[in-house]
Structures are given as C-alpha cells and as structure tokens.
mmCIF file of C-alpha atoms in Angstrom:
data_model
loop_
_atom_site.group_PDB
_atom_site.id
_atom_site.type_symbol
_atom_site.label_atom_id
_atom_site.label_comp_id
_atom_site.label_asym_id
_atom_site.label_seq_id
_atom_site.Cartn_x
_atom_site.Cartn_y
_atom_site.Cartn_z
ATOM 1 C CA GLY A 909 2.270 8.310 8.957
ATOM 2 C CA ILE A 910 -1.336 8.925 8.762
ATOM 3 C CA GLY A 911 -2.478 8.731 5.837
ATOM 4 C CA ILE A 912 -4.246 6.483 3.471
ATOM 5 C CA MET A 913 -3.200 3.504 5.085
ATOM 6 C CA GLY A 914 -1.939 4.723 8.292
ATOM 7 C CA GLU A 915 -4.761 6.212 9.758
ATOM 8 C CA GLY A 916 -7.354 3.257 9.092
ATOM 9 C CA MET A 917 -4.056 1.152 10.555
ATOM 10 C CA ALA A 918 -3.394 3.532 13.950
ATOM 11 C CA ALA A 919 -7.346 3.285 14.363
ATOM 12 C CA ARG A 920 -7.624 0.406 14.919
ATOM 13 C CA LEU A 921 -4.460 0.589 17.320
ATOM 14 C CA LEU A 922 -6.893 2.698 19.016
ATOM 15 C CA THR A 923 -10.336 0.921 18.936
ATOM 16 C CA GLU A 924 -8.825 -2.302 20.097
ATOM 17 C CA LYS A 925 -6.977 -1.714 22.370
ATOM 18 C CA ILE A 926 -3.411 -2.179 21.879
ATOM 19 C CA ALA A 927 -2.551 1.811 22.486
ATOM 20 C CA GLY A 928 -4.863 4.855 23.281
ATOM 21 C CA THR A 929 -4.693 4.740 26.930
ATOM 22 C CA THR A 930 -2.999 7.878 29.592
ATOM 23 C CA GLU A 931 -0.526 4.573 30.797
ATOM 24 C CA LYS A 932 0.341 3.537 27.457
ATOM 25 C CA PRO A 933 -0.818 6.616 25.076
ATOM 26 C CA LEU A 934 -1.059 6.264 21.147
ATOM 27 C CA ILE A 935 2.007 8.942 19.720
ATOM 28 C CA ILE A 936 1.522 10.033 15.801
ATOM 29 C CA TRP A 937 3.161 11.885 13.491
ATOM 30 C CA ASN A 938 2.516 13.130 9.707
ATOM 31 C CA ARG A 939 4.536 14.386 7.443
ATOM 32 C CA THR A 940 1.274 16.849 6.895
ATOM 33 C CA THR A 941 0.297 17.871 10.518
ATOM 34 C CA ALA A 942 -3.739 18.415 9.521
ATOM 35 C CA LYS A 943 -3.822 14.704 9.127
ATOM 36 C CA CYS A 944 -2.480 14.179 13.113
ATOM 37 C CA THR A 945 -5.384 16.839 14.121
ATOM 38 C CA ALA A 946 -8.194 15.551 11.975
ATOM 39 C CA PHE A 947 -6.868 12.063 13.413
ATOM 40 C CA VAL A 948 -7.111 13.446 17.479
ATOM 41 C CA GLU A 949 -10.508 15.187 16.490
ATOM 42 C CA THR A 950 -12.209 11.908 15.468
ATOM 43 C CA TYR A 951 -10.526 9.494 17.897
ATOM 44 C CA GLY A 952 -9.197 12.147 20.536
ATOM 45 C CA ASN A 953 -12.804 12.542 23.014
ATOM 46 C CA ASP A 954 -12.976 8.750 23.551
ATOM 47 C CA TYR A 955 -8.905 7.412 23.329
ATOM 48 C CA THR A 956 -5.333 9.148 24.489
ATOM 49 C CA ILE A 957 -3.350 10.634 21.117
ATOM 50 C CA GLU A 958 -0.543 12.195 20.986
ATOM 51 C CA ILE A 959 1.090 14.276 18.396
ATOM 52 C CA LYS A 960 4.793 14.749 18.545
ATOM 53 C CA GLU A 961 6.657 17.433 16.211
ATOM 54 C CA SER A 962 8.722 14.252 14.365
ATOM 55 C CA ALA A 963 9.730 11.136 13.298
ATOM 56 C CA LYS A 964 12.583 11.545 15.834
ATOM 57 C CA GLU A 965 10.701 12.636 18.897
ATOM 58 C CA VAL A 966 7.867 9.436 18.634
ATOM 59 C CA VAL A 967 10.644 6.922 18.171
ATOM 60 C CA GLU A 968 11.548 8.177 21.124
ATOM 61 C CA ALA A 969 9.277 7.847 22.755
ATOM 62 C CA CYS A 970 8.133 4.627 22.005
ATOM 63 C CA GLY A 971 9.434 0.949 22.732
ATOM 64 C CA ILE A 972 7.711 -0.277 19.147
ATOM 65 C CA THR A 973 7.290 2.509 16.543
ATOM 66 C CA TYR A 974 5.587 0.945 13.274
ATOM 67 C CA CYS A 975 6.580 3.556 9.310
ATOM 68 C CA MET A 976 3.993 3.312 6.913
ATOM 69 C CA LEU A 977 4.889 6.291 4.051
ATOM 70 C CA SER A 978 4.009 6.404 0.712
ATOM 71 C CA THR A 979 6.867 6.026 -1.218
ATOM 72 C CA PRO A 980 10.637 5.141 -1.655
ATOM 73 C CA GLU A 981 11.326 9.077 -1.374
ATOM 74 C CA ALA A 982 9.046 9.820 0.965
ATOM 75 C CA SER A 983 10.388 6.782 3.377
ATOM 76 C CA LYS A 984 14.261 7.724 2.971
ATOM 77 C CA ALA A 985 13.596 11.186 3.423
ATOM 78 C CA VAL A 986 11.313 10.583 7.282
ATOM 79 C CA PHE A 987 13.772 7.446 7.935
ATOM 80 C CA GLU A 988 17.059 9.741 7.325
ATOM 81 C CA ALA A 989 16.367 13.237 8.151
ATOM 82 C CA GLU A 990 19.448 15.091 9.861
ATOM 83 C CA ASN A 991 18.047 15.349 13.972
ATOM 84 C CA VAL A 992 14.677 14.934 13.437
ATOM 85 C CA GLY A 993 13.932 11.765 11.311
ATOM 86 C CA VAL A 994 13.477 7.721 11.895
ATOM 87 C CA LEU A 995 17.230 7.100 12.799
ATOM 88 C CA ALA A 996 18.109 9.728 15.049
ATOM 89 C CA GLY A 997 15.409 8.532 17.162
ATOM 90 C CA VAL A 998 16.708 5.009 17.779
ATOM 91 C CA SER A 999 19.252 3.740 20.620
ATOM 92 C CA GLU A 1000 19.496 0.585 21.977
ATOM 93 C CA GLY A 1001 16.691 -1.819 22.506
ATOM 94 C CA LYS A 1002 13.952 0.811 19.986
ATOM 95 C CA SER A 1003 12.441 -1.565 17.745
ATOM 96 C CA ILE A 1004 11.257 -0.030 14.003
ATOM 97 C CA VAL A 1005 8.228 -1.728 12.047
ATOM 98 C CA ASP A 1006 8.192 -0.810 8.519
ATOM 99 C CA CYS A 1007 5.216 -1.381 6.627
ATOM 100 C CA ALA A 1008 5.892 0.858 3.358
ATOM 101 C CA THR A 1009 7.121 -1.279 -0.161
ATOM 102 C CA LEU A 1010 9.648 -0.245 -0.907
ATOM 103 C CA ALA A 1011 12.903 -1.958 -3.070
ATOM 104 C CA GLU A 1012 14.935 -4.758 -1.492
ATOM 105 C CA ALA A 1013 18.025 -2.352 -1.377
ATOM 106 C CA ASP A 1014 15.727 0.124 0.675
ATOM 107 C CA MET A 1015 14.833 -2.177 3.610
ATOM 108 C CA LYS A 1016 17.899 -3.381 4.020
ATOM 109 C CA ARG A 1017 19.581 -0.502 4.484
ATOM 110 C CA MET A 1018 17.188 1.160 7.157
ATOM 111 C CA SER A 1019 17.497 -2.285 8.995
ATOM 112 C CA GLU A 1020 21.421 -2.068 8.920
ATOM 113 C CA ALA A 1021 20.753 1.874 9.709
ATOM 114 C CA VAL A 1022 18.764 0.864 13.249
ATOM 115 C CA VAL A 1023 20.434 -2.458 13.804
ATOM 116 C CA GLY A 1024 23.838 -0.634 14.299
ATOM 117 C CA LYS A 1025 22.230 2.549 16.629
ATOM 118 C CA GLY A 1026 21.019 -1.700 18.495
ATOM 119 C CA GLY A 1027 17.546 -1.297 17.927
ATOM 120 C CA ARG A 1028 15.341 -3.869 15.834
ATOM 121 C CA PHE A 1029 14.425 -3.909 12.592
ATOM 122 C CA LEU A 1030 11.091 -5.870 11.544
ATOM 123 C CA GLU A 1031 9.994 -5.621 7.639
ATOM 124 C CA ALA A 1032 6.473 -5.481 6.927
ATOM 125 C CA PRO A 1033 4.752 -4.348 3.967
ATOM 126 C CA VAL A 1034 1.070 -5.120 3.958
ATOM 127 C CA SER A 1035 -1.178 -7.013 1.122
ATOM 128 C CA GLY A 1036 -3.563 -4.658 1.248
ATOM 129 C CA SER A 1037 -5.472 -0.528 1.065
ATOM 130 C CA LYS A 1038 -7.139 2.035 2.654
ATOM 131 C CA VAL A 1039 -10.811 -0.284 3.411
ATOM 132 C CA PRO A 1040 -9.152 -3.371 4.236
ATOM 133 C CA ALA A 1041 -6.861 -1.657 6.801
ATOM 134 C CA ALA A 1042 -9.606 0.505 8.057
ATOM 135 C CA LYS A 1043 -11.468 -3.044 9.155
ATOM 136 C CA GLY A 1044 -8.471 -4.597 10.451
ATOM 137 C CA VAL A 1045 -8.115 -7.502 7.697
ATOM 138 C CA LEU A 1046 -4.550 -6.014 6.168
ATOM 139 C CA ILE A 1047 -1.832 -9.357 5.137
ATOM 140 C CA PHE A 1048 1.506 -8.599 6.772
ATOM 141 C CA LEU A 1049 4.366 -10.003 4.840
ATOM 142 C CA CYS A 1050 7.315 -10.077 7.412
ATOM 143 C CA ALA A 1051 11.497 -10.785 7.744
ATOM 144 C CA GLY A 1052 14.013 -9.216 9.817
ATOM 145 C CA ASN A 1053 14.491 -10.000 13.902
ATOM 146 C CA LYS A 1054 11.825 -12.916 15.174
ATOM 147 C CA ALA A 1055 11.688 -11.910 18.602
ATOM 148 C CA LEU A 1056 9.915 -8.149 17.459
ATOM 149 C CA PHE A 1057 7.716 -10.843 15.128
ATOM 150 C CA ASP A 1058 6.702 -12.551 17.810
ATOM 151 C CA GLU A 1059 5.944 -9.597 20.321
ATOM 152 C CA ILE A 1060 3.721 -8.085 18.034
ATOM 153 C CA VAL A 1061 2.020 -10.933 15.821
ATOM 154 C CA ASP A 1062 -0.929 -11.122 17.998
ATOM 155 C CA ASN A 1063 -0.281 -7.441 19.721
ATOM 156 C CA GLY A 1064 -0.302 -5.465 17.199
ATOM 157 C CA PHE A 1065 -0.450 -7.365 13.493
ATOM 158 C CA ASN A 1066 -3.670 -9.375 14.627
ATOM 159 C CA VAL A 1067 -5.956 -5.989 15.643
ATOM 160 C CA MET A 1068 -4.584 -4.400 12.186
ATOM 161 C CA GLY A 1069 -4.677 -7.754 9.643
ATOM 162 C CA LYS A 1070 -6.412 -10.760 9.419
ATOM 163 C CA ALA A 1071 -2.524 -12.580 8.860
ATOM 164 C CA SER A 1072 0.771 -12.568 9.118
ATOM 165 C CA HIS A 1073 3.756 -14.074 7.653
ATOM 166 C CA PHE A 1074 7.469 -14.751 8.988
ATOM 167 C CA PHE A 1075 9.555 -15.613 5.423
ATOM 168 C CA ASN A 1076 12.682 -14.976 7.002
ATOM 169 C CA GLU A 1077 15.209 -13.509 9.258
ATOM 170 C CA ASP A 1078 17.067 -12.062 6.671
ATOM 171 C CA VAL A 1079 14.950 -8.807 5.378
ATOM 172 C CA GLY A 1080 14.066 -8.737 2.035
ATOM 173 C CA TYR A 1081 11.840 -11.145 2.282
ATOM 174 C CA GLY A 1082 9.329 -9.735 2.925
ATOM 175 C CA THR A 1083 9.425 -6.961 0.606
ATOM 176 C CA ARG A 1084 9.844 -9.977 -1.909
ATOM 177 C CA ALA A 1085 6.485 -11.173 -1.394
ATOM 178 C CA LYS A 1086 5.224 -8.172 -1.263
ATOM 179 C CA LEU A 1087 5.998 -7.513 -4.483
ATOM 180 C CA VAL A 1088 5.086 -10.547 -6.281
ATOM 181 C CA VAL A 1089 1.406 -10.391 -5.033
ATOM 182 C CA ASN A 1090 0.843 -6.579 -6.172
ATOM 183 C CA SER A 1091 2.664 -6.901 -9.857
ATOM 184 C CA LEU A 1092 -0.085 -9.870 -9.513
ATOM 185 C CA MET A 1093 -2.560 -7.914 -8.414
ATOM 186 C CA GLY A 1094 -2.230 -5.307 -11.817
ATOM 187 C CA THR A 1095 -1.327 -7.693 -14.006
ATOM 188 C CA MET A 1096 -5.240 -8.224 -13.275
ATOM 189 C CA VAL A 1097 -6.357 -5.444 -13.245
ATOM 190 C CA ALA A 1098 -4.841 -4.308 -16.459
ATOM 191 C CA ALA A 1099 -6.531 -7.297 -17.544
ATOM 192 C CA LEU A 1100 -10.212 -7.309 -16.823
ATOM 193 C CA SER A 1101 -9.223 -3.634 -18.022
ATOM 194 C CA GLU A 1102 -8.538 -4.707 -21.839
ATOM 195 C CA ASN A 1103 -11.758 -7.626 -21.454
ATOM 196 C CA LEU A 1104 -14.253 -4.857 -20.073
ATOM 197 C CA ALA A 1105 -13.206 -2.469 -22.813
ATOM 198 C CA LEU A 1106 -13.574 -5.196 -25.471
ATOM 199 C CA ALA A 1107 -16.951 -6.953 -24.264
ATOM 200 C CA GLU A 1108 -18.383 -2.881 -24.254
ATOM 201 C CA ASN A 1109 -16.883 -2.529 -27.837
ATOM 202 C CA VAL A 1110 -18.378 -5.705 -29.248
ATOM 203 C CA GLY A 1111 -21.880 -4.842 -27.611
ATOM 204 C CA LEU A 1112 -21.982 -6.538 -24.137
ATOM 205 C CA ASP A 1113 -22.457 -5.467 -21.281
ATOM 206 C CA PRO A 1114 -20.219 -4.660 -19.409
ATOM 207 C CA SER A 1115 -22.008 -5.881 -15.930
ATOM 208 C CA THR A 1116 -23.378 -8.791 -17.074
ATOM 209 C CA ILE A 1117 -20.127 -9.709 -18.123
ATOM 210 C CA ILE A 1118 -18.433 -8.963 -14.087
ATOM 211 C CA GLU A 1119 -21.446 -11.255 -13.031
ATOM 212 C CA VAL A 1120 -20.721 -13.592 -15.524
ATOM 213 C CA ILE A 1121 -16.978 -13.886 -14.128
ATOM 214 C CA SER A 1122 -17.561 -13.489 -10.364
ATOM 215 C CA GLN A 1123 -19.819 -17.326 -11.110
ATOM 216 C CA GLY A 1124 -16.936 -19.087 -12.575
ATOM 217 C CA ALA A 1125 -13.387 -20.351 -11.503
ATOM 218 C CA ILE A 1126 -11.884 -17.283 -12.441
ATOM 219 C CA ALA A 1127 -14.224 -15.690 -9.679
ATOM 220 C CA SER A 1128 -11.642 -12.548 -7.897
ATOM 221 C CA PRO A 1129 -12.672 -10.342 -4.996
ATOM 222 C CA VAL A 1130 -10.534 -7.406 -7.710
ATOM 223 C CA TYR A 1131 -12.769 -8.267 -9.941
ATOM 224 C CA ALA A 1132 -15.655 -7.965 -8.282
ATOM 225 C CA LEU A 1133 -14.620 -4.581 -6.246
ATOM 226 C CA LYS A 1134 -13.368 -3.360 -9.314
ATOM 227 C CA GLY A 1135 -15.176 -4.326 -12.500
ATOM 228 C CA PRO A 1136 -17.906 -2.128 -11.411
ATOM 229 C CA LYS A 1137 -16.432 0.695 -10.380
ATOM 230 C CA MET A 1138 -14.470 0.851 -13.600
ATOM 231 C CA VAL A 1139 -17.578 0.727 -15.446
ATOM 232 C CA ALA A 1140 -18.800 3.393 -13.961
ATOM 233 C CA LYS A 1141 -15.739 5.951 -13.760
ATOM 234 C CA ASP A 1142 -15.581 5.535 -9.750
ATOM 235 C CA HIS A 1143 -12.021 5.662 -9.480
ATOM 236 C CA ALA A 1144 -11.485 7.653 -5.808
ATOM 237 C CA PRO A 1145 -8.172 6.325 -4.685
ATOM 238 C CA ASN A 1146 -8.048 2.718 -2.266
ATOM 239 C CA PHE A 1147 -4.970 2.613 -3.602
ATOM 240 C CA PRO A 1148 -3.240 5.082 -6.058
ATOM 241 C CA LEU A 1149 -2.210 3.984 -9.267
ATOM 242 C CA LYS A 1150 0.817 6.127 -9.375
ATOM 243 C CA HIS A 1151 1.941 3.077 -6.150
ATOM 244 C CA ALA A 1152 0.512 0.707 -8.144
ATOM 245 C CA HIS A 1153 2.635 1.238 -10.467
ATOM 246 C CA LYS A 1154 5.841 1.634 -8.463
ATOM 247 C CA ASP A 1155 5.522 -1.496 -7.038
ATOM 248 C CA MET A 1156 5.021 -3.214 -10.407
ATOM 249 C CA LYS A 1157 8.295 -1.615 -11.482
ATOM 250 C CA LEU A 1158 9.971 -3.034 -8.614
ATOM 251 C CA ALA A 1159 9.298 -6.464 -9.189
ATOM 252 C CA SER A 1160 10.128 -6.306 -13.148
ATOM 253 C CA ASP A 1161 13.211 -5.079 -11.717
ATOM 254 C CA MET A 1162 13.032 -7.705 -9.298
ATOM 255 C CA ALA A 1163 11.905 -10.385 -12.116
ATOM 256 C CA LYS A 1164 15.184 -9.223 -14.163
ATOM 257 C CA ALA A 1165 17.733 -9.749 -10.977
ATOM 258 C CA ALA A 1166 16.312 -12.664 -10.506
ATOM 259 C CA GLY A 1167 16.624 -13.577 -14.732
ATOM 260 C CA VAL A 1168 12.833 -14.971 -14.539
ATOM 261 C CA GLU A 1169 10.705 -14.117 -17.530
ATOM 262 C CA PHE A 1170 8.158 -11.908 -16.544
ATOM 263 C CA SER A 1171 6.231 -10.221 -19.748
ATOM 264 C CA VAL A 1172 3.174 -10.183 -18.674
ATOM 265 C CA ASN A 1173 3.924 -8.437 -15.851
ATOM 266 C CA ASP A 1174 6.152 -6.703 -17.720
ATOM 267 C CA LYS A 1175 3.491 -5.794 -20.415
ATOM 268 C CA ALA A 1176 1.434 -4.426 -17.601
ATOM 269 C CA GLU A 1177 3.689 -2.076 -16.227
ATOM 270 C CA GLU A 1178 3.886 -0.536 -19.538
ATOM 271 C CA LEU A 1179 0.066 -0.114 -19.519
ATOM 272 C CA PHE A 1180 0.208 1.354 -15.859
ATOM 273 C CA ALA A 1181 3.173 3.905 -16.474
ATOM 274 C CA LYS A 1182 1.339 5.464 -19.742
ATOM 275 C CA ALA A 1183 -1.573 5.804 -17.375
ATOM 276 C CA ARG A 1184 0.789 7.297 -14.533
ATOM 277 C CA SER A 1185 2.446 9.822 -17.433
ATOM 278 C CA ASP A 1186 -0.885 10.657 -19.427
ATOM 279 C CA GLU A 1187 -1.846 14.768 -18.202
ATOM 280 C CA GLY A 1188 -5.122 14.800 -20.329
ATOM 281 C CA LEU A 1189 -6.114 11.970 -18.411
ATOM 282 C CA ASN A 1190 -4.639 12.561 -15.096
ATOM 283 C CA VAL A 1191 -5.524 9.609 -13.087
ATOM 284 C CA ALA A 1192 -1.948 9.186 -11.251
ATOM 285 C CA ASP A 1193 -3.882 10.124 -8.111
ATOM 286 C CA GLN A 1194 -6.807 7.863 -8.810
ATOM 287 C CA ASP A 1195 -7.530 4.300 -8.044
ATOM 288 C CA PHE A 1196 -5.056 1.891 -9.721
ATOM 289 C CA SER A 1197 -8.267 0.866 -11.372
ATOM 290 C CA ALA A 1198 -7.675 4.257 -13.816
ATOM 291 C CA VAL A 1199 -6.020 2.366 -15.807
ATOM 292 C CA PHE A 1200 -9.148 1.218 -17.283
ATOM 293 C CA GLU A 1201 -9.077 5.397 -18.554
ATOM 294 C CA ILE A 1202 -5.844 4.612 -20.575
ATOM 295 C CA VAL A 1203 -7.216 1.197 -22.295
ATOM 296 C CA HIS A 1204 -10.027 2.744 -23.424
ATOM 297 C CA LYS A 1205 -8.159 6.215 -24.375
ATOM 298 C CA GLU A 1206 -5.666 3.919 -26.931
ATOM 299 C CA SER A 1207 -8.877 2.111 -28.544
ATOM 300 C CA SER A 1208 -10.368 3.075 -31.812
ATOM 301 C CA GLY A 1209 -13.515 1.095 -31.166
ATOM 302 C CA ASP A 1210 -17.177 2.458 -31.339
ATOM 303 C CA PHE A 1211 -18.259 2.688 -27.273
ATOM 304 C CA SER A 1212 -14.370 3.826 -26.511
ATOM 305 C CA LYS A 1213 -14.641 6.599 -28.805
ATOM 306 C CA LYS A 1214 -18.433 7.013 -27.741
ATOM 307 C CA ARG A 1215 -16.955 7.611 -24.368
ATOM 308 C CA LYS A 1216 -14.331 9.752 -24.820
ATOM 309 C CA ARG A 1217 -16.248 12.334 -26.199
ATOM 310 C CA SER A 1218 -18.804 12.273 -22.766
ATOM 311 C CA ASP A 1219 -15.754 12.509 -20.481
#
C-alpha cells in the first residue's frame, strides 16, 4: 500500500538503500494505481522501482513483503482476493510483515493462512502517523516469527522506525500493544479537545493554555502538535479520525473481553463516533484532532456558538 503511511515507509527503504537498486528493486502495488505512478515519478529517476499488477505478483517477486493497508476491510480484501491477493502469492519460504492495525483475530487468521502455505508471518503494527513514517521514526510493535523479526530489525525496521519491540511468538500481542497505545492517544486528544473548548468558553487564550501545558508535568508531543492545529481548525489528515475511532473501538472490545474497566476510553470512543458519523461536520477523513469540532458543536457556551457561526 502506498497511502498515507506506506508512501513514507517505502521512500525510507529507498533513500536508506534497503531496496531500489537494479539487483534489489523496490517492488510495489497499491489498490489505486495512480499512487504507484506518482511514487515512481517522484523517486524513479534515482532508484529502481517496479510496479506490479497485483498483491500476488509482489509476494511472488519478493522474499519479504511489507503490507500497510488502512482498514480491516481493506486488509482482508487484499489478503484474500482470489488469484490476485497476498495469500495467493505465498509459497514455501515467503515472508509477510503486516503493519496494519487490525483486530487480533484478523492477524491470527492471516498468520495461520501464511504459515499453512509454508511462509513466515510477522505482525508489526506501527505507532506513528504520516510525518513519523516519512521521517523514519515509527515504532514497530511485533509478534510472530522471531527469526523474521531478527532478519529485518536492522535491515528494514531500522530505517523506517526509531524503535522495534518484539512481544511474543504468538501472533496477537503486537496488536494488543498497538491498541493500548492508540486508545490512550485517542483519550488524550478527546480530553485536550474538551479542555481547550472549556478554556475558550471561559475567556482564556487557548494558545497560552497550550503553552502552560507544555511547561508542566502533563507536557506531551501530542498536545504540542495537535493543540495549535485544533485552535486554528487545521485538521489536514496525518491520522484520519475514522481510523483513530476504529482503533479505539477495537481497544474497547479488547478491554471487555479481558474484563477490564475501561470507561474513560469508552466515553472518548463515543465522542469520536459522534464526530465520525456527523454528516454536517464531515470530518471522518480529516485528522483525528477534528474530534475538537464535535466538542464545540455540542457545547452551548458563547465562544462555541460564535465559532459555529463562523464556520
């Protein structure tokens, strides 16, 4: 996939010389062919890149294939597509590294199918969004085939990320870690949204409040990055709200299955669900910072009313 995440990851494999030579070309495929074409137009003069007609052809041509797709539905469709999908290309010795955020059951199903055909599978969802992917500072959260992890931790992961963690040889543990991280991030942005809206409605300068937050014990890169953009209504997507909500819902389901009290996340997930489904706001494809807009929409304070009128 050469989307929001995959484009940056693929570019790092080129610029850091993991792939892209005549002897070892970078082989890509995307559901939207135009994205592959644009990628080649950007990097093709300096590196050897091959576009394949299907996911199956990529797997057949590569020893190790990285998969990065946006949703469980997209991952399932590409993995299982008859005669052209990822699984169709797997044979003895092929290795699949799936970097999407899915349900644990999805990862286990894919792993069993790959191993059943003689391949190796590594679950490797990432913590990070568009900019970290482009800068090579993602965090890989892995489980599955340890030998495969050891092969690429310093020959692939190291140029796409700043850290790689191996949790367990049982597939599912990487997804569990990713959902814990993303659910916490979602609750942080939901809480920031409510508190910035509160500050604005009681007459405080939100930029000053963001500065105060950055100077104390609750300082966070999330607040520093998202806060100013939220105030400016700049929700250009780095991590789309619909994907953030998907992860929070998966985390909520995981907590229920584990018997864990998870009410803070659950309330934040409800807020994201409202924002995602609100046709008037139309923010599902915008950055997850756009949850701020549903907070203002549902607030009756004078500032919120004025802000809504200015939209």
